[in-house]
Coordinates of C-alpha atoms in Angstrom, one line a residue:
X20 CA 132.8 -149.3 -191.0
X21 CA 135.7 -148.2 -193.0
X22 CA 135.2 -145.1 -195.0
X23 CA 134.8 -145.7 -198.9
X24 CA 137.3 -143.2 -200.9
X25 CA 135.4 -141.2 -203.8
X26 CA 138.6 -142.5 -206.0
X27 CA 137.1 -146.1 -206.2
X28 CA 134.9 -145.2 -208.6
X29 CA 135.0 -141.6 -210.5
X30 CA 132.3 -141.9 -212.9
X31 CA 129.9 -139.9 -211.0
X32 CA 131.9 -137.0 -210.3
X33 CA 133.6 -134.1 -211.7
X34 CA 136.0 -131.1 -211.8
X35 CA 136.0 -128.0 -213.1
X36 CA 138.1 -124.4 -212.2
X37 CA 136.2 -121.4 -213.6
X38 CA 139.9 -119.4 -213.5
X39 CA 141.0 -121.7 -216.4
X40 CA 138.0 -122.0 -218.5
X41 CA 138.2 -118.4 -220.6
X42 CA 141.8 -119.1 -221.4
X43 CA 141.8 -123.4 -222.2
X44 CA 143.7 -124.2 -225.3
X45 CA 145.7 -127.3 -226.7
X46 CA 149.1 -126.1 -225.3
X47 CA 147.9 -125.2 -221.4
X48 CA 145.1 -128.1 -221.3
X49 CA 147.4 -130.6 -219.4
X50 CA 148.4 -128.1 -217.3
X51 CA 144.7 -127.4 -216.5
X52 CA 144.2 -131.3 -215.7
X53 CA 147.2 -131.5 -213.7
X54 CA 146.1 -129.1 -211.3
X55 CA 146.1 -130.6 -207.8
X56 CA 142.5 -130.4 -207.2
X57 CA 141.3 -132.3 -210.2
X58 CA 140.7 -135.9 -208.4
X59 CA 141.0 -137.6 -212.0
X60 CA 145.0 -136.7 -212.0
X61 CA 147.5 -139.0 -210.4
X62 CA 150.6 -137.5 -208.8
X63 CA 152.6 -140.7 -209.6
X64 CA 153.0 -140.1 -213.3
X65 CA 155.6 -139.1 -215.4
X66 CA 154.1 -136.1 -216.2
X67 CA 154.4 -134.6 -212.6
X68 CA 158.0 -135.7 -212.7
X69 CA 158.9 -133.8 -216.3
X70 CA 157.2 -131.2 -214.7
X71 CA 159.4 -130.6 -211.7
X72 CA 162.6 -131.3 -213.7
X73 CA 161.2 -128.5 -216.3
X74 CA 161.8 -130.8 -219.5
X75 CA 159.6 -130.8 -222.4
X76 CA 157.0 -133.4 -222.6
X77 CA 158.5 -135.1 -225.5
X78 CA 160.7 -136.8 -222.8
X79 CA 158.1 -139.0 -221.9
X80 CA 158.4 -141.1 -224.6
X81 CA 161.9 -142.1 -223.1
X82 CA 160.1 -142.8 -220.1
X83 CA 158.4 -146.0 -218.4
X84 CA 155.1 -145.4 -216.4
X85 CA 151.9 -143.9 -216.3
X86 CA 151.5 -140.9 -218.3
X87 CA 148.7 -138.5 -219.4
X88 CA 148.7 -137.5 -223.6
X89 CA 146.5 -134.9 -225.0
X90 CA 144.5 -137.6 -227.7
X91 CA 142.1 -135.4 -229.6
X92 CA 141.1 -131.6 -229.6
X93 CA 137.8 -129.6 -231.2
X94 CA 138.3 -125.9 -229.2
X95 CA 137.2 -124.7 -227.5
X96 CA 134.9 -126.7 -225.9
X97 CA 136.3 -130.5 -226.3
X98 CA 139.5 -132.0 -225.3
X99 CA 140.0 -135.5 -224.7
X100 CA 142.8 -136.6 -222.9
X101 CA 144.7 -140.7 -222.2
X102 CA 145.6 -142.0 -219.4
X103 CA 148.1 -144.7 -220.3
X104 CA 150.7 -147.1 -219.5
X105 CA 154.1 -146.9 -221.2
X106 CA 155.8 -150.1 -222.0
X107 CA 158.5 -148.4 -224.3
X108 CA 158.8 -145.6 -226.9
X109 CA 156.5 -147.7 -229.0
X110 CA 154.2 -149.4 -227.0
X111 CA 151.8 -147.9 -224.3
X112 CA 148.3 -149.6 -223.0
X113 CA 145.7 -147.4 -222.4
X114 CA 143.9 -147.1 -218.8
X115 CA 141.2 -144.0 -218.9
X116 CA 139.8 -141.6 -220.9
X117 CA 138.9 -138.5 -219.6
X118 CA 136.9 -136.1 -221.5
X119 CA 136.8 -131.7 -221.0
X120 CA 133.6 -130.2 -221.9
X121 CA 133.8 -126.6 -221.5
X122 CA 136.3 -126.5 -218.9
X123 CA 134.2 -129.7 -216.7
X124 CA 136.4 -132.9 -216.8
X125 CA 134.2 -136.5 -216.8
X126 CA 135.7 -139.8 -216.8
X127 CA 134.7 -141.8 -219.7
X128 CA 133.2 -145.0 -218.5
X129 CA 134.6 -148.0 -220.1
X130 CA 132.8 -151.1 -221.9
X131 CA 132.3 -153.3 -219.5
X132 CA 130.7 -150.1 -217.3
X133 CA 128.5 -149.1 -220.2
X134 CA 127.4 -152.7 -220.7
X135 CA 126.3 -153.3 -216.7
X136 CA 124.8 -149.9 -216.4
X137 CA 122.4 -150.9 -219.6
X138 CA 121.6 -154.3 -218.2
X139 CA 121.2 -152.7 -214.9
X140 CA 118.3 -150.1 -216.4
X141 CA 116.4 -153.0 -218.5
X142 CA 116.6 -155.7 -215.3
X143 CA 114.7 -151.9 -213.3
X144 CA 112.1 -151.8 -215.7
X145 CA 111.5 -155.0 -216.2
X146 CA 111.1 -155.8 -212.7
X147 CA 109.4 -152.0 -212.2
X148 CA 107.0 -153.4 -214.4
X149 CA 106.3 -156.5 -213.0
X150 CA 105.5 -154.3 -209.7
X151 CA 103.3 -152.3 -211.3
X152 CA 101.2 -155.2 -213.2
X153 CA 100.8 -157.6 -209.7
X154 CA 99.4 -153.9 -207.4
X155 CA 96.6 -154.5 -210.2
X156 CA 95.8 -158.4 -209.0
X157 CA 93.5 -159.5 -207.1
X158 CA 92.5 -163.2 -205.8
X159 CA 89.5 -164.8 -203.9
X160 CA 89.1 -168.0 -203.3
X161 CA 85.7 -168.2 -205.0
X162 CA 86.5 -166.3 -208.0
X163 CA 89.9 -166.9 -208.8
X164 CA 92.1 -164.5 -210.3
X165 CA 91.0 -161.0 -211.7
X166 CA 92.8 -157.5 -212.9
X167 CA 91.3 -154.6 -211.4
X168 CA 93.0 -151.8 -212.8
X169 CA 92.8 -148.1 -211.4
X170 CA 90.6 -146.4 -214.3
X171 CA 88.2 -149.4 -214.4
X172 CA 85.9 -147.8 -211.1
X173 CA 86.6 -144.4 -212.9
X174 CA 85.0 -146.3 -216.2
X175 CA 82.8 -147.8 -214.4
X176 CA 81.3 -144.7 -212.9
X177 CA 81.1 -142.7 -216.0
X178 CA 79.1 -145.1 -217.3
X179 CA 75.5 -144.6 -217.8
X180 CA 73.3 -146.9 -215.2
X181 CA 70.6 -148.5 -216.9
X182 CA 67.9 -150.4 -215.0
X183 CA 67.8 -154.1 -215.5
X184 CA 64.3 -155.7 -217.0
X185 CA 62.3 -157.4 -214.5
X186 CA 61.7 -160.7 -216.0
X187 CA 57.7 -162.1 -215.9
X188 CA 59.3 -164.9 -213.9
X189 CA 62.5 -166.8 -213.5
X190 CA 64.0 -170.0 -215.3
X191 CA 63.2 -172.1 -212.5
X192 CA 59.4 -170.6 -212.6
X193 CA 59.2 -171.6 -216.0
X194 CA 60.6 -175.3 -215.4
X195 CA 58.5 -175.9 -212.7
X196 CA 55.1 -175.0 -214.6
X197 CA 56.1 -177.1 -217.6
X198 CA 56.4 -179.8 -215.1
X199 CA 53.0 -179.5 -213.0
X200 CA 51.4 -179.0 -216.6
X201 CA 53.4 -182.1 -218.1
X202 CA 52.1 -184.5 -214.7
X203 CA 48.5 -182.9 -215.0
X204 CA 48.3 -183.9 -218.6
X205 CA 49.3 -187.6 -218.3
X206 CA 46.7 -188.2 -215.6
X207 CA 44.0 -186.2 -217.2
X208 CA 44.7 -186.8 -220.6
X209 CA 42.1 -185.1 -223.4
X210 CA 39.4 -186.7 -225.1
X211 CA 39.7 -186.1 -228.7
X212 CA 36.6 -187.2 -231.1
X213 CA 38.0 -187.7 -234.3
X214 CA 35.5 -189.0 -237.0
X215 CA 35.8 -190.7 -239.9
X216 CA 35.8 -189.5 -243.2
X217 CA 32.2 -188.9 -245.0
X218 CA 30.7 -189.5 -241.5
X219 CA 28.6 -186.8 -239.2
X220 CA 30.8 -185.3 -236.2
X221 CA 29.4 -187.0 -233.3
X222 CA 27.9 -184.3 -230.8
X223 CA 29.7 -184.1 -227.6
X224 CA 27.3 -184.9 -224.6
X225 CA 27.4 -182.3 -221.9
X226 CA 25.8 -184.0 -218.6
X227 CA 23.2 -181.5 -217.0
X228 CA 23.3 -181.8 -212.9
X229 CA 19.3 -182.7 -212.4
X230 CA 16.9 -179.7 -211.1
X231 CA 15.3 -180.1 -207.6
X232 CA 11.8 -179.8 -207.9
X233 CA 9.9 -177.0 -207.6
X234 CA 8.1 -178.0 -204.7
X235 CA 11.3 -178.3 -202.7
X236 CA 12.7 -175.1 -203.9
X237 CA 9.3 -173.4 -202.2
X238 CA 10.0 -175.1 -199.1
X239 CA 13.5 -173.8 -198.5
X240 CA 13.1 -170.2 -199.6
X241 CA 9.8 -170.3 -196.6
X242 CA 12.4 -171.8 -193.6
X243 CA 14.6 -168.6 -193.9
X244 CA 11.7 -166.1 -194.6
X245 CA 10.3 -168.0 -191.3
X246 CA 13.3 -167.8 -189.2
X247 CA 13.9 -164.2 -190.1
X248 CA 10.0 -163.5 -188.6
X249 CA 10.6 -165.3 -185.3
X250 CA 11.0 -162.4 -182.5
X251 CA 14.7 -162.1 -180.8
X252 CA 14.9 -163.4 -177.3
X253 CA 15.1 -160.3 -175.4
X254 CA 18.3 -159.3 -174.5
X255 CA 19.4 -158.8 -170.9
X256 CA 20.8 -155.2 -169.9
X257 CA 23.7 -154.4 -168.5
X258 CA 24.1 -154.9 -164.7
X259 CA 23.9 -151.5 -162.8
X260 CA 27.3 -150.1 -161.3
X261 CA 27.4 -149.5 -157.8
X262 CA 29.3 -147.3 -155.9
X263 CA 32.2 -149.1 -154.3
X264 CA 32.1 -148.5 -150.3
X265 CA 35.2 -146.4 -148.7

C-alpha cells in the first residue's frame, strides 16, 4: 500500500512554535507562518522567493503565482492569513484560509467541507438511532412484533405484585351450566297452576307412597332380631405348627 501524505488533507492538524508566540505581531506573523516546519506553508510561493532576494513584500503585487497576504488582525491572539492565486496586480483567487489562534495555526475548512462534515454527523445519528431503536425489538412467530426496552424489567420489578382473584369458576363453567340447565328445562318443563280471576287456587295434589301394613312391618323387624339370636357355627382353630425336621 502506498503511504497517504498528511498534506492531502490538513484540516486535522496543526502547528504551533512556542519561541514565536510571546513576541507575534502583524509585521513578523508571515515570518512566523513561513517557517519551514509549519506544514500549511508552501515553498513554491512568491513569498519564499521575495524572501531570498530581500525585497519588500509589496513586490508581490508585480508578481504571478501563489502567494500568502496577511487578511485580517485582532492581537494578539488572532491573525488570519490568504493563501491565493495571483492573476495580475488586480486580480488574485483565493485557495485557503488559515487561521493563528494564539500562536497554533488551523486551516479553515472550506464550504463544501463544512457542508459534508454536517451531513456526515446527521446521516451518524440518524442511523445511530436507528441501531439503538431495532437492539429494543423483538419478534416471535406467535406474537408478532413487540418493544422491550431496557427499564421495562427494571419497571416491572419495582412494581408492587398483587395476587390475582381466584374466580368461583371460569367462562366456560358458566356456559356449560346454563346449557345442562337450558336442556333440563325443556324436557322437564314446570307445571304452573294459574287460576282464573274470582275463582279458588286449585290445591296442588301431592301423591303419598302407600304405607305397608302393620302386620308386615312386625314380620320384618322379627327375621333380623331372629337371625341375630341364631348361635355362630363354631369356628375352626388354627392348625398347630410343627417343627420342621433337620
Amino acid at each position: 500500500m502506498a503511504a497517504v501524505d498528511f498534506r492531502d488533507n490538513l484540516l486535522g492538524i496543526s502547528w504551533v512554535d512556542s519561541g514565536w508566540v510571546p513576541i507575534l505581531n502583524p509585521g513578523n506573523v508571515l515570518d512566523y507562518f513561513s517557517e519551514r516546519s509549519n506544514p500549511f506553508y508552501d515553498r513554491t510561493c512568491n513569498n519564499e522567493v521575495v524572501k531570498m532576494q530581500r525585497l519588500s513584500l509589496e513586490h508581490l503585487n508585480q508578481m504571478v503565482g501563489v502567494e500568502y497576504i496577511l487578511l485580517h488582525a485582532q492581537e494578539p491572539i488572532l491573525y488570519i492569513i490568504r493563501k491565493q492565486q495571483r492573476q495580475s496586480p488586480t486580480q488574485e483567487i483565493p485557495l485557503a484560509d488559515y487561521y493563528i489562534i494564539a500562536g497554533v495555526v488551523y486551516q479553515a475548512p472550506d464550504l463544501g467541507t463544512v457542508i459534508s462534515s454536517r451531513a456526515l454527523s446527521a446521516v451518524h445519528g440518524i442511523q445511530s438511532a436507528f441501531d439503538e431503536a431495532m437492539s429494543y425489538c423483538r419478534y416471535h412467530p406467535s406474537k408478532g412484533y413487540w418493544w422491550h426496552f431496557k427499564d421495562q424489567e427494571e419497571r416491572e420489578k419495582a412494581k408492587p405484585k398483587t395476587k390475582k382473584k381466584e374466580e368461583p369458576s371460569s367462562l366456560f363453567q358458566r356456559h356449560r351450566v346454563d346449557t345442562l340447565l337450558l336442556d333440563l328445562r325443556s324436557k322437564f318443563p314446570p307445571t304452573f297452576y294459574q287460576p282464573k280471576p274470582g275463582e279458588k287456587p286449585i290445591p296442588v295434589e301431592v301423591k303419598k307412597e302407600p304405607e305397608p301394613p302393620t302386620e308386615a312391618v312386625k314380620q320384618e323387624e322379627r327375621e333380623p332380631a331372629a337371625k341375630s339370636s341364631a348361635p355362630a357355627p363354631p369356628s375352626k382353630p388354627p392348625p398347630e405348627k410343627r417343627a420342621r425336621l433337620q
